XYZ file of C-alpha atoms in Angstrom:
780
model
C -14.988 27.637 3.891
C -16.054 31.087 5.095
C -18.565 30.054 8.078
C -21.459 31.064 5.843
C -24.479 28.299 5.820
C -24.599 27.584 1.956
C -28.181 26.981 0.583
C -29.041 23.354 0.437
C -29.334 21.599 -2.687
C -32.524 19.248 -2.158
C -31.218 15.790 -3.627
C -33.528 13.128 -5.404
C -33.011 11.007 -2.686
C -34.085 13.550 0.115
C -30.914 13.869 1.602
C -29.921 17.486 1.224
C -26.304 18.405 0.152
C -24.756 21.607 0.874
C -20.833 21.301 0.970
C -18.929 18.695 -1.330
C -15.284 18.437 -0.699
C -12.648 17.156 -3.255
C -9.494 15.402 -2.237
C -6.764 15.355 -4.930
C -4.695 17.183 -7.244
C -5.387 20.465 -8.462
C -4.347 22.781 -11.282
C -1.871 24.607 -11.519
C -0.360 21.242 -10.977
C 0.348 19.595 -14.047
C -0.950 16.028 -14.445
C -4.298 14.468 -15.576
C -5.806 14.486 -12.113
C -5.471 18.056 -11.241
C -7.388 18.436 -14.591
C -9.878 16.027 -13.508
C -10.384 17.282 -10.210
C -10.535 20.882 -11.603
C -13.032 20.152 -14.634
C -15.368 17.730 -12.135
C -15.735 20.293 -9.172
C -16.198 23.293 -11.649
C -18.928 21.364 -13.597
C -20.575 20.151 -10.309
C -20.638 23.872 -9.146
C -22.291 25.021 -12.326
C -24.663 22.464 -12.320
C -25.569 23.045 -8.502
C -24.640 26.622 -8.148
C -26.236 26.646 -4.265
C -23.527 23.634 -3.423
C -20.380 24.741 -1.549
C -17.440 22.891 -3.626
C -14.381 23.158 -1.724
C -10.761 21.461 -2.473
C -7.980 19.700 -0.721
C -5.511 19.696 -2.722
C -2.208 17.179 -2.813
C 1.395 18.862 -3.288
C 4.032 16.902 -4.229
C 7.395 16.876 -2.566
C 8.790 20.345 -1.937
C 6.509 22.073 -4.359
C 3.694 24.796 -3.823
C 1.332 26.508 -6.160
C -0.702 29.172 -6.579
C -4.360 27.580 -6.069
C -7.564 29.259 -6.895
C -9.680 30.177 -3.723
C -11.609 26.840 -3.971
C -8.723 25.315 -2.598
C -8.885 25.715 0.998
C -6.425 23.153 2.429
C -2.856 21.319 1.074
C -1.490 18.214 2.336
C 2.528 17.673 1.545
C 2.230 14.336 0.187
C 4.802 12.980 2.792
C 3.384 14.517 5.819
C 1.273 11.835 8.036
C 0.143 14.849 10.026
C -1.022 16.803 7.361
C -3.428 13.973 6.133
C -4.820 13.804 10.035
C -5.008 17.439 10.074
C -6.900 17.686 6.877
C -9.397 15.286 8.092
C -9.982 17.355 11.027
C -10.687 20.457 8.789
C -13.088 18.328 6.827
C -14.691 17.015 10.058
C -15.307 20.674 11.739
C -16.332 22.053 8.173
C -19.793 20.200 7.966
C -18.830 18.531 4.944
C -21.370 16.188 3.486
C -19.485 13.977 1.084
C -15.760 13.619 0.248
C -15.186 12.886 -3.191
C -11.477 11.503 -3.310
C -9.770 10.915 -6.329
C -7.516 7.928 -5.838
C -4.350 7.426 -7.727
C -1.346 5.393 -5.871
C 1.277 7.747 -7.187
C -0.232 11.120 -5.672
C -0.470 9.951 -1.921
C 2.796 9.515 0.290
C 3.731 6.114 1.748
C 4.352 2.931 -0.293
C 1.361 2.600 -2.562
C 0.086 5.987 -1.603
C -0.640 4.238 1.856
C -0.849 7.820 3.651
C -4.116 8.282 2.241
C -5.617 5.972 4.448
C -4.561 8.054 7.822
C -7.304 10.889 6.645
C -9.939 8.323 5.542
C -9.987 6.728 8.932
C -10.714 9.956 10.605
C -13.472 11.214 8.204
C -16.792 11.272 10.080
C -19.030 11.831 6.624
C -18.958 9.288 3.889
C -16.187 9.095 1.023
C -16.829 8.676 -2.500
C -13.597 7.345 -3.946
C -12.904 7.972 -7.887
C -10.268 5.256 -8.585
C -8.036 6.478 -11.664
C -5.794 3.020 -11.936
C -7.032 -0.449 -10.770
C -4.167 -2.681 -11.019
C -5.139 -6.065 -12.036
C -2.153 -7.982 -10.690
C -1.575 -5.677 -7.658
C 1.563 -6.191 -5.264
C 0.981 -7.107 -1.696
C 1.229 -3.389 -0.249
C -1.074 -2.110 -3.387
C -3.366 -4.710 -2.659
C -3.394 -4.022 0.881
C -4.135 0.016 0.267
C -6.601 -0.892 -2.263
C -8.413 -3.151 0.163
C -8.863 -0.545 2.810
C -9.273 2.583 0.566
C -12.381 0.430 -0.746
C -13.688 -0.774 2.531
C -13.327 3.076 3.858
C -15.485 4.182 0.854
C -19.042 4.451 0.944
C -19.209 4.139 -3.251
C -16.316 3.461 -5.743
C -16.018 5.191 -8.899
C -14.600 3.917 -11.985
C -14.414 5.160 -15.622
C -14.887 1.524 -17.410
C -16.832 -1.582 -17.077
C -13.015 -3.176 -17.505
C -12.503 -1.077 -14.018
C -15.556 -2.179 -12.347
C -15.131 -5.877 -13.372
C -11.515 -5.579 -12.142
C -13.119 -4.805 -8.674
C -15.428 -7.576 -8.681
C -13.051 -10.304 -9.576
C -9.760 -9.334 -8.391
C -10.905 -7.168 -5.195
C -14.222 -8.834 -4.382
C -15.897 -5.385 -4.298
C -19.774 -5.740 -4.261
C -21.206 -4.748 -7.004
C -23.833 -2.406 -4.984
C -20.798 -0.051 -4.094
C -19.535 0.313 -7.312
C -20.722 2.888 -9.837
C -19.305 3.358 -13.704
C -19.533 7.274 -14.881
C -17.277 8.043 -17.822
C -14.407 10.547 -17.790
C -16.089 14.122 -18.432
C -15.277 15.579 -22.024
C -15.551 19.531 -22.956
C -17.959 20.511 -26.227
C -15.421 21.779 -28.903
C -15.625 24.417 -31.571
C -15.599 23.541 -35.681
C -11.999 21.684 -37.207
C -11.759 24.058 -39.600
C -12.080 27.330 -37.492
C -9.637 25.627 -35.208
C -7.305 24.651 -38.001
C -7.137 27.951 -39.300
C -6.502 29.548 -35.729
C -3.277 27.367 -35.285
C -2.218 27.798 -38.760
C -2.640 23.859 -39.793
C -4.676 24.868 -42.962
C -4.550 22.015 -45.540
C -2.999 19.531 -42.907
C -4.163 15.983 -42.017
C -3.737 16.376 -38.395
C -2.670 13.562 -35.860
C -2.932 14.181 -32.290
C -1.198 13.059 -29.282
C -1.793 14.950 -26.093
C -1.202 14.909 -22.426
C 2.309 14.714 -20.078
C 5.222 12.647 -21.799
C 6.451 9.687 -20.280
C 8.234 6.238 -21.569
C 5.219 4.352 -21.481
C 3.315 6.279 -24.222
C 4.800 4.830 -26.804
C 5.070 8.078 -29.061
C 8.015 6.673 -30.823
C 6.076 4.085 -32.571
C 3.639 6.690 -34.366
C 7.210 9.104 -35.127
C 8.520 5.657 -37.025
C 5.258 5.305 -38.508
C 4.915 8.646 -39.749
C 7.868 7.496 -42.243
C 5.605 5.386 -44.519
C 2.164 7.495 -43.491
C 3.925 10.869 -45.429
C 4.493 8.732 -48.406
C 0.652 8.271 -48.835
C -0.627 11.350 -47.325
C 1.784 13.866 -47.915
C 0.037 16.818 -45.688
C 0.074 14.633 -42.633
C 1.287 16.267 -39.635
C 1.982 14.853 -36.109
C 1.530 16.989 -33.280
C 2.620 15.762 -29.769
C 1.149 18.419 -27.602
C 2.165 18.199 -23.727
C 4.936 19.254 -21.426
C 7.172 16.319 -19.674
C 6.057 14.756 -16.744
C 7.349 16.588 -13.835
C 8.215 13.096 -11.839
C 9.883 12.060 -15.106
C 11.533 15.088 -15.584
C 12.590 15.215 -12.189
C 14.169 11.509 -12.099
C 15.338 11.680 -15.755
C 15.384 14.935 -17.034
C 14.213 15.488 -20.768
C 15.894 12.202 -21.833
C 12.231 10.929 -23.283
C 11.472 13.955 -25.474
C 15.034 14.468 -26.751
C 14.920 10.986 -27.391
C 11.880 11.469 -29.864
C 13.268 14.558 -31.368
C 16.366 12.663 -32.373
C 14.226 10.220 -33.977
C 12.082 12.321 -35.560
C 15.000 14.208 -37.120
C 16.989 11.010 -38.037
C 14.010 9.631 -40.108
C 13.712 12.924 -42.035
C 10.377 13.870 -40.455
C 11.354 17.570 -39.060
C 8.517 19.227 -41.630
C 5.835 16.396 -40.004
C 6.346 16.229 -36.419
C 5.422 19.013 -34.034
C 6.466 19.197 -30.168
C 4.586 21.529 -28.243
C 6.700 21.412 -24.885
C 4.192 22.812 -22.381
C 1.242 22.255 -20.074
C -1.421 23.717 -21.960
C -4.343 25.453 -21.483
C -8.036 24.237 -21.105
C -8.728 26.602 -23.871
C -5.960 25.771 -26.153
C -6.426 21.850 -25.639
C -9.678 22.440 -27.091
C -8.600 24.248 -30.067
C -5.758 21.503 -30.924
C -8.320 18.811 -30.095
C -10.888 20.437 -32.445
C -8.315 20.707 -35.067
C -7.368 16.941 -35.021
C -8.245 14.225 -38.008
C -7.051 11.528 -36.250
C -6.125 11.335 -32.145
C -3.566 8.389 -31.810
C -3.099 6.723 -28.078
C -0.051 4.361 -28.463
C 0.143 3.360 -25.219
C 2.230 0.737 -24.137
C 0.450 -0.904 -20.961
C -2.119 -3.247 -21.794
C -3.743 -2.994 -18.198
C -4.606 0.724 -18.582
C -8.052 1.144 -17.363
C -8.717 4.765 -18.133
C -7.197 7.566 -20.318
C -8.463 11.118 -20.240
C -6.959 11.916 -23.442
C -8.883 8.987 -24.981
C -12.151 10.313 -23.451
C -11.869 13.727 -24.904
C -10.904 12.158 -28.176
C -14.225 9.859 -28.118
C -16.438 12.646 -26.416
C -14.970 15.007 -29.074
C -16.256 12.651 -31.860
C -12.904 12.083 -33.048
C -11.115 9.415 -35.009
C -9.040 7.318 -33.041
C -6.276 4.667 -33.641
C -4.853 3.371 -30.581
C -2.987 0.135 -29.020
C -4.715 -2.177 -27.538
C -5.364 -1.718 -23.782
C -8.184 -2.068 -21.613
C -9.612 1.103 -21.619
C -8.849 1.752 -25.472
C -10.529 -2.000 -25.895
C -13.788 -0.754 -24.157
C -14.338 2.547 -25.371
C -13.268 1.704 -28.775
C -15.614 -0.922 -29.535
C -18.507 -0.784 -31.613
C -16.548 1.105 -34.856
C -15.687 3.746 -32.600
C -12.075 3.495 -33.527
C -9.773 1.270 -34.370
C -7.207 -1.229 -32.488
C -3.678 -2.057 -33.035
C -0.975 -4.267 -31.277
C 1.175 -2.084 -28.919
C 4.763 -1.522 -30.075
C 3.539 -1.733 -33.985
C 4.950 1.230 -36.004
C 3.995 -1.057 -39.178
C 0.521 -1.361 -37.716
C -0.114 2.112 -36.761
C 1.120 3.362 -40.012
C -1.381 0.848 -42.108
C -4.398 1.992 -40.117
C -3.478 5.470 -39.870
C -2.815 5.948 -43.502
C -6.303 3.981 -44.532
C -8.526 6.433 -42.548
C -7.062 9.444 -43.760
C -7.627 8.117 -47.187
C -11.137 6.944 -46.431
C -13.431 10.058 -45.891
C -16.478 7.978 -45.798
C -15.082 5.487 -42.932
C -13.826 8.368 -40.975
C -16.984 10.221 -41.131
C -18.534 7.375 -40.038
C -16.205 6.528 -37.198
C -16.604 10.009 -35.930
C -20.219 9.843 -36.139
C -20.356 6.883 -34.166
C -18.270 8.484 -31.495
C -19.886 11.536 -31.222
C -23.058 9.601 -30.354
C -21.410 7.829 -27.917
C -19.660 10.742 -26.462
C -23.014 12.696 -25.832
C -23.128 10.750 -22.405
C -19.653 11.775 -21.519
C -20.127 15.771 -21.772
C -19.360 17.506 -18.383
C -22.949 18.509 -17.381
C -24.204 14.401 -17.822
C -21.069 13.270 -15.920
C -21.433 16.020 -13.156
C -25.095 14.974 -12.518
C -24.182 11.678 -12.195
C -21.576 12.133 -9.611
C -24.322 14.335 -7.732
C -26.888 11.642 -7.930
C -23.636 9.113 -6.567
C -22.814 11.514 -3.817
C -26.754 11.748 -2.676
C -26.805 7.752 -2.666
C -23.432 8.105 -0.272
C -25.054 10.215 2.305
C -28.306 8.280 1.916
C -26.575 4.900 2.809
C -24.404 6.353 5.490
C -27.197 8.162 7.025
C -29.256 4.654 7.260
C -26.385 2.955 8.609
C -25.421 5.778 11.347
C -29.141 5.374 12.473
C -29.153 1.568 12.181
C -25.879 0.962 14.198
C -25.538 0.094 17.492
C -23.316 1.778 20.314
C -21.517 -1.390 20.474
C -19.067 -3.021 17.405
C -20.351 -6.200 15.455
C -17.108 -7.885 15.899
C -16.952 -7.156 19.959
C -13.825 -5.475 19.962
C -13.561 -1.934 21.294
C -11.877 0.978 19.260
C -8.985 2.008 21.461
C -6.048 4.468 21.990
C -2.764 2.659 21.444
C 0.773 4.549 22.193
C 2.818 6.213 19.411
C 5.246 3.621 17.135
C 8.450 5.688 17.923
C 11.937 4.360 16.858
C 13.714 7.240 19.022
C 15.203 4.457 21.213
C 16.070 1.927 18.501
C 18.105 4.646 16.328
C 20.201 5.316 19.656
C 20.899 1.937 19.608
C 22.261 1.565 16.131
C 25.300 2.839 14.782
C 27.208 2.225 11.570
C 27.840 -1.718 12.029
C 24.171 -2.101 13.329
C 22.271 -2.699 16.315
C 23.939 -2.921 20.002
C 22.533 -5.719 21.991
C 22.106 -4.205 25.667
C 21.947 -0.736 27.696
C 22.227 0.580 30.997
C 18.838 2.056 31.346
C 18.515 3.856 27.760
C 22.540 4.271 27.509
C 24.228 1.578 24.975
C 26.517 -0.717 26.453
C 29.298 -0.657 23.779
C 31.432 -3.543 26.048
C 28.406 -5.950 24.896
C 28.860 -5.525 21.309
C 26.384 -6.727 18.795
C 24.154 -10.094 18.120
C 22.437 -11.712 15.145
C 19.656 -12.182 17.099
C 18.846 -8.606 17.625
C 19.707 -7.166 14.174
C 17.559 -10.042 12.618
C 14.461 -9.164 14.842
C 15.186 -5.547 13.900
C 15.333 -6.486 10.210
C 11.389 -8.013 10.671
C 10.228 -4.962 12.339
C 11.738 -2.709 9.322
C 10.412 -4.813 6.802
C 7.100 -4.964 8.183
C 6.892 -1.583 9.154
C 7.917 -0.413 5.427
C 4.751 -2.389 4.017
C 2.609 -1.251 7.043
C 2.926 2.554 6.676
C 3.841 2.901 3.078
C 6.694 4.058 1.795
C 9.605 4.593 4.662
C 10.860 7.860 5.210
C 14.863 7.802 4.609
C 15.758 7.011 8.222
C 13.585 3.696 8.475
C 15.369 2.521 5.080
C 18.464 3.539 6.326
C 17.994 1.197 9.569
C 16.606 -1.319 6.962
C 19.936 -1.792 4.915
C 22.088 -1.636 7.971
C 20.366 -4.455 9.689
C 20.673 -6.379 6.322
C 24.133 -5.504 5.761
C 24.511 -6.654 9.372
C 22.966 -10.107 8.522
C 24.605 -10.588 5.303
C 28.040 -9.899 7.111
C 27.140 -12.744 9.641
C 26.853 -15.603 7.073
C 29.732 -17.609 5.968
C 29.152 -19.255 2.847
C 31.553 -22.090 3.533
C 29.924 -23.488 6.304
C 26.215 -22.207 5.190
C 25.897 -21.102 8.775
C 25.460 -17.637 10.779
C 27.819 -16.360 13.216
C 25.650 -14.645 16.049
C 27.824 -12.375 18.302
C 30.235 -9.547 17.128
C 32.541 -7.438 19.436
C 32.175 -3.401 19.768
C 35.784 -3.894 17.800
C 33.707 -5.951 14.869
C 35.475 -9.148 15.804
C 33.372 -12.064 15.219
C 33.546 -14.100 18.871
C 32.541 -17.620 17.203
C 32.856 -19.690 14.550
C 29.033 -20.296 14.168
C 26.101 -18.996 15.841
C 23.527 -21.140 17.616
C 20.762 -22.965 15.617
C 18.256 -20.426 16.966
C 19.821 -17.309 15.486
C 20.376 -19.023 12.494
C 16.729 -19.431 12.357
C 16.098 -16.026 13.114
C 17.975 -14.803 10.509
C 16.174 -16.952 8.217
C 12.793 -15.302 9.491
C 14.267 -11.775 8.954
C 15.291 -12.557 5.171
C 11.765 -14.615 4.499
C 10.157 -11.268 5.660
C 12.545 -8.747 3.515
C 12.152 -11.079 0.305
C 8.356 -11.166 0.664
C 7.471 -7.768 2.022
C 9.666 -4.868 0.617
C 9.724 -3.297 -2.766
C 13.226 -2.304 -2.584
C 15.021 -4.127 -5.604
C 17.973 -4.073 -3.882
C 17.208 -5.409 -0.629
C 15.023 -7.970 -2.096
C 17.375 -9.500 -4.024
C 20.020 -9.496 -1.507
C 17.802 -11.147 0.988
C 16.421 -13.739 -1.401
C 19.857 -14.955 -2.395
C 20.935 -15.079 1.463
C 17.500 -16.881 2.206
C 18.160 -19.707 -0.325
C 21.779 -19.881 0.411
C 21.404 -20.203 4.456
C 18.388 -22.538 4.461
C 19.549 -26.301 3.633
C 21.604 -26.047 6.605
C 18.357 -26.122 8.835
C 17.790 -29.931 7.659
C 20.366 -31.075 10.080
C 19.158 -28.833 13.068
C 17.835 -30.747 15.898
C 16.057 -26.989 17.791
C 12.265 -27.120 17.787
C 12.493 -23.264 18.004
C 15.213 -23.026 15.347
C 12.777 -24.970 12.997
C 9.976 -22.715 14.125
C 11.512 -19.641 13.237
C 12.532 -20.637 10.194
C 9.188 -21.680 9.307
C 8.105 -18.372 9.941
C 10.777 -17.031 6.719
C 9.472 -19.938 4.792
C 5.618 -19.025 5.068
C 6.884 -15.395 4.093
C 9.103 -16.539 1.309
C 6.355 -19.080 -0.115
C 3.644 -16.356 0.053
C 5.324 -14.546 -2.829
C 7.277 -17.441 -4.702
C 4.823 -20.395 -4.080
C 5.532 -23.591 -2.400
C 6.996 -25.835 -5.119
C 10.272 -26.495 -5.182
C 13.011 -27.114 -2.137
C 11.960 -24.131 -0.043
C 8.272 -25.973 0.092
C 9.513 -29.583 0.597
C 11.839 -28.304 3.535
C 8.844 -26.357 4.970
C 6.904 -29.248 4.924
C 9.367 -31.426 6.296
C 10.093 -29.102 9.204
C 6.542 -28.631 9.655
C 6.105 -32.373 10.185
C 9.173 -32.584 12.452
C 7.018 -30.074 14.920
C 3.915 -32.029 14.548
C 5.506 -35.380 15.474
C 7.338 -33.981 18.048
C 3.826 -32.683 19.459
C 2.145 -35.968 18.720
C 4.846 -37.944 20.828
C 5.042 -35.784 23.733
C 1.406 -34.342 24.223
C -1.063 -35.556 26.692
C -4.673 -34.317 27.544
C -3.254 -32.273 30.387
C 0.194 -31.024 29.009
C -0.376 -30.636 25.191
C 3.124 -29.395 24.206
C 6.216 -30.427 22.214
C 8.722 -30.923 25.305
C 8.550 -31.942 28.859
C 9.237 -27.999 29.630
C 7.624 -24.792 28.836
C 11.056 -22.730 28.576
C 11.373 -19.568 25.965
C 9.832 -18.592 22.982
C 6.780 -20.621 23.600
C 4.294 -18.927 21.336
C 6.619 -18.724 18.444
C 6.533 -22.625 18.170
C 2.490 -21.863 17.631
C 2.628 -19.614 15.402
C 5.078 -21.557 13.208
C 2.865 -24.621 13.555
C -0.319 -22.824 12.594
C 1.326 -20.840 9.809
C 2.289 -24.321 8.235
C -0.706 -25.752 8.887
C -2.653 -22.672 6.857
C -0.358 -22.893 3.758
C 0.051 -26.230 3.575
C -3.970 -27.082 3.929
C -3.139 -29.199 6.594
C -6.499 -29.597 9.248
C -4.429 -31.279 11.947
C -1.510 -29.339 12.474
C -3.778 -26.550 12.470
C -5.838 -28.310 15.316
C -3.066 -29.123 17.161
C -1.290 -25.727 17.563
C -4.877 -23.984 18.315
C -5.375 -26.867 21.010
C -2.027 -25.893 22.379
C -2.559 -22.328 22.290
C -5.654 -22.544 24.271
C -3.706 -24.522 26.896
C -0.683 -22.058 26.503
C -2.925 -18.918 27.270
C -4.434 -20.790 30.344
C -0.937 -21.635 31.839
C -0.105 -17.663 31.052
C -3.068 -16.085 32.580
C -2.992 -15.239 36.300
C -6.629 -15.971 38.113
C -7.152 -12.025 38.227
C -7.043 -12.244 34.537
C -3.442 -10.699 33.818
C -1.231 -11.901 31.199
C 1.906 -13.674 32.955
C 4.346 -15.272 30.691
C 6.553 -18.384 32.285
C 9.429 -16.987 34.035
C 12.729 -17.552 33.093
C 13.921 -18.607 36.555
C 12.857 -21.966 36.582
C 10.585 -22.299 33.708
C 7.952 -25.004 34.013
C 8.557 -28.575 34.099
C 5.733 -31.172 33.401
C 4.301 -31.727 37.159
C 6.173 -29.188 38.797
C 5.442 -25.144 39.617
C 5.540 -22.841 36.956
C 7.825 -19.915 37.675
C 6.441 -16.704 37.758
C 9.504 -14.527 37.152
C 11.565 -13.011 35.697
C 9.214 -12.436 32.746
C 10.342 -11.418 29.690
C 9.100 -8.858 26.897
C 10.018 -11.456 24.021
C 7.707 -13.932 25.444
C 4.816 -11.117 25.284
C 5.839 -10.465 21.940
C 5.502 -13.878 20.706
C 2.206 -14.038 22.504
C 0.520 -11.353 20.825
C 1.539 -12.692 17.366
C 0.354 -15.939 18.264
C -3.139 -15.098 19.467
C -3.801 -12.657 16.746
C -2.796 -15.294 14.182
C -5.451 -17.452 16.482
C -7.737 -14.854 15.513
C -7.204 -14.548 12.097
C -7.611 -18.449 11.427
C -10.690 -18.456 13.579
C -12.494 -15.479 13.627
C -13.050 -15.961 17.248
C -12.981 -12.568 19.381
C -11.798 -14.660 22.552
C -8.280 -14.715 20.737
C -8.326 -10.940 19.847
C -8.908 -10.384 23.890
C -6.066 -12.567 24.531
C -3.826 -10.641 22.218
C -5.055 -7.430 24.096
C -4.385 -9.165 27.539
C -1.066 -9.979 26.419
C 0.129 -6.379 24.831
C -1.457 -4.646 27.993
C 1.320 -6.608 29.999
C 3.858 -3.803 28.344
C 1.540 -1.074 29.699
C 1.221 -1.653 33.457
C -1.661 -4.624 33.502
C 1.039 -7.411 34.848
C 1.484 -8.780 38.667
C 3.678 -5.563 39.388
C 1.332 -2.922 38.218
C 4.197 -1.222 36.261
C 4.926 -0.099 32.706
C 7.145 -1.949 31.053
C 7.528 0.348 27.787
C 9.133 3.758 28.425
C 7.043 6.168 26.591
C 9.533 8.854 27.731
C 12.362 7.213 25.675
C 10.492 4.753 23.406
C 12.672 1.886 25.020
C 11.417 -1.036 26.506
C 12.335 -2.268 30.154
C 14.383 -5.815 30.187
C 11.744 -7.379 32.255
C 9.970 -7.821 35.526
C 11.478 -9.156 38.424
C 9.669 -10.438 41.697
C 10.092 -6.908 43.369
C 10.510 -4.675 40.578
C 11.176 -3.823 36.861
C 14.612 -4.289 35.404
C 15.042 -0.711 34.413
C 17.632 -1.188 31.771
C 16.146 -0.818 27.694
C 18.112 -3.304 25.588
C 17.500 -4.237 21.913
C 15.420 -7.452 22.646
C 13.067 -5.752 24.851
C 12.392 -2.875 22.807
C 11.830 -4.756 19.659
C 9.708 -7.269 21.403
C 7.826 -3.953 22.417
C 7.486 -2.214 18.950
C 6.970 -5.569 17.295
C 3.735 -6.231 19.315
C 2.663 -2.709 18.975
C 3.008 -3.144 14.935
C 1.192 -6.380 14.866
C -1.445 -4.658 17.067
C -1.880 -1.748 14.855
C -2.240 -3.921 11.620
C -4.772 -5.994 13.035
C -6.468 -2.726 14.075
C -6.279 -1.800 10.427
C -7.774 -4.508 9.322
C -10.859 -4.346 11.931
C -11.524 -1.099 10.768
C -11.710 -2.156 7.070
C -13.801 -4.999 8.359
C -16.029 -2.938 10.419
C -16.460 -0.807 7.404
C -17.487 -3.640 4.978
C -19.786 -4.562 7.806
C -21.566 -1.092 7.820
C -20.170 -0.180 11.094
C -18.622 2.592 12.468
C -14.976 3.590 12.114
C -12.927 2.350 15.176
C -10.927 5.218 16.497
C -7.360 3.857 16.803
C -5.395 7.128 17.361
C -1.641 5.658 16.611
C 1.064 7.398 14.513
C 4.697 6.377 13.485
C 7.313 8.722 14.448
C 10.933 7.473 13.036
């Protein structure tokens, strides 16, 4: 933006628009969204010349493009910093509204999660156009889509089918959704275009767009062998280059297969491949020349197709495989639908159309009439009206919003989540146990406990931040390999301690370490989208689970239950995993019922270690089992534990490890361990999610702030200089050593808080509240 003050466009709602920013791919990048962004911004600029339309363009990995002048900022898709800087650029540029083009694959991170870093920081309303709405999203896709929609003032889809999915699957309010069709250009006459392309006398079938295996073009080629017998003048034009991402990963394998198939069927004169990304002018000529447009796509859930929209808007006869968008747009005789992967059905319908001039003209007439509302000037006007409504509602909310947050939770600034010290504690074998200050102690070797905790962190981090960078993937794989190596199939048990010389020092480890391993494996099985890690973790979880049935340690039950809760979240609670989960949870509840009294609502006669994890496991189990008594017992005991762990001055103070706390005795104040603060944060935040009571959120903040100096010694336990965490608090000083357990405890607690704040940001947006200002990033 050049610093000039463009003329305001007085909108129908009375809220003037001056500057609109489009975020998405843009030409000359070769993809459908790039073309759409260029077409939409251009159409709006032509409709309202006084508007300043600018573009923030997404660059795929390692690529650079010669963009036109309206592209004034570029974001490398994997750079989180660039997303935040783009938000700063838009905020200081007095943009009135952002038009975001959303497709999971164009943004960095798992399921495109990096775009959230931009959206969270924008001060103006965002109108998001969804180019994909998945009917059965993965957990990470669902999490990203939920927040994208929460942070958007309005959400645009290109079909009623997409709107129905948003309402039914994602529970987006009707008032927030607007259906605006894909824009289409005007076309020249068919005969004129055929002549210019050397297609005189031909009956032209056309499919255009970037090639990828899900397009199903091979079925049209197979059908052509039959079509040419009835229509000898037919020619099938396949127009478009191979999709850049497909080409990068698989080369030209798909195109070469199509060409070989065509040759083998004797169709060399009947199929013509144009292997290039065609200009807009060329596309218009080919589309005008087409007699029948064909979309043989294989994905039945596809909710939009720019190429099919172009064909209908141009008044073309269409034969298409059955998918969501085609079913909707080709209704009422505007096209013919066939089953996917059926060359026979394609051959019959295409041949019938080519031999039925009257029927084809009737179909073209209905398509052309429908397509009038899809012309770019009409579509551009609908978008401008949508932008106006977004600005109006955003302005009204801003005026109505009180200074405080509706949830009573104040925005805050959190430390960066850095993995620097964790990396320094990790070698080719796994995570070392202990450190002298921040220097690893090789002589103490490794343990399963810490590698399992690290695996929980990595799997959670993958889900929370999107597609992980290579270093995170590498750490996750290393920790999983350690856990796998610790397992002894013959005994069904894990070993815990390994020397620095890679020798196991015991036949099998403690029950608690076994439970922690199951927790980690359950998290990986549920949350990673890496197929290899998922399979390994799932098989190992199922192999190691039976041993828990004979365990007597309540904490081993609890850690196992945390893993079971993760496992059944994606695989269901039927079967032996669910049965054992119900049995273990029943044991915990029975233990509580036997020991608890009004003044001592606890499982045992002593408060020792890992206390909050017992309650977290009980409450999680109560939730998935629908067991009200279990949930109530967990909340009652958590409330008591929170009181025990709070000083008269309101500081978090976990039960000290030098003496613990026996019924009827005095609580030990020291040594205070980071692992207890970590467990408390997780349990308190679960209490908040279960009840919605802000009291629990305050307790979680209190426990987390223990790491940041709000403790009885007024000393930081977390060390921002190294990214590590000190090993605890003695009565008179902190323990300066920064071992694995302590560092992981801080990182896991920080990640829990970050994830909760992300949810609160989305909730605040849904409640029409300002976005919280959580300044945090992950540095690997």
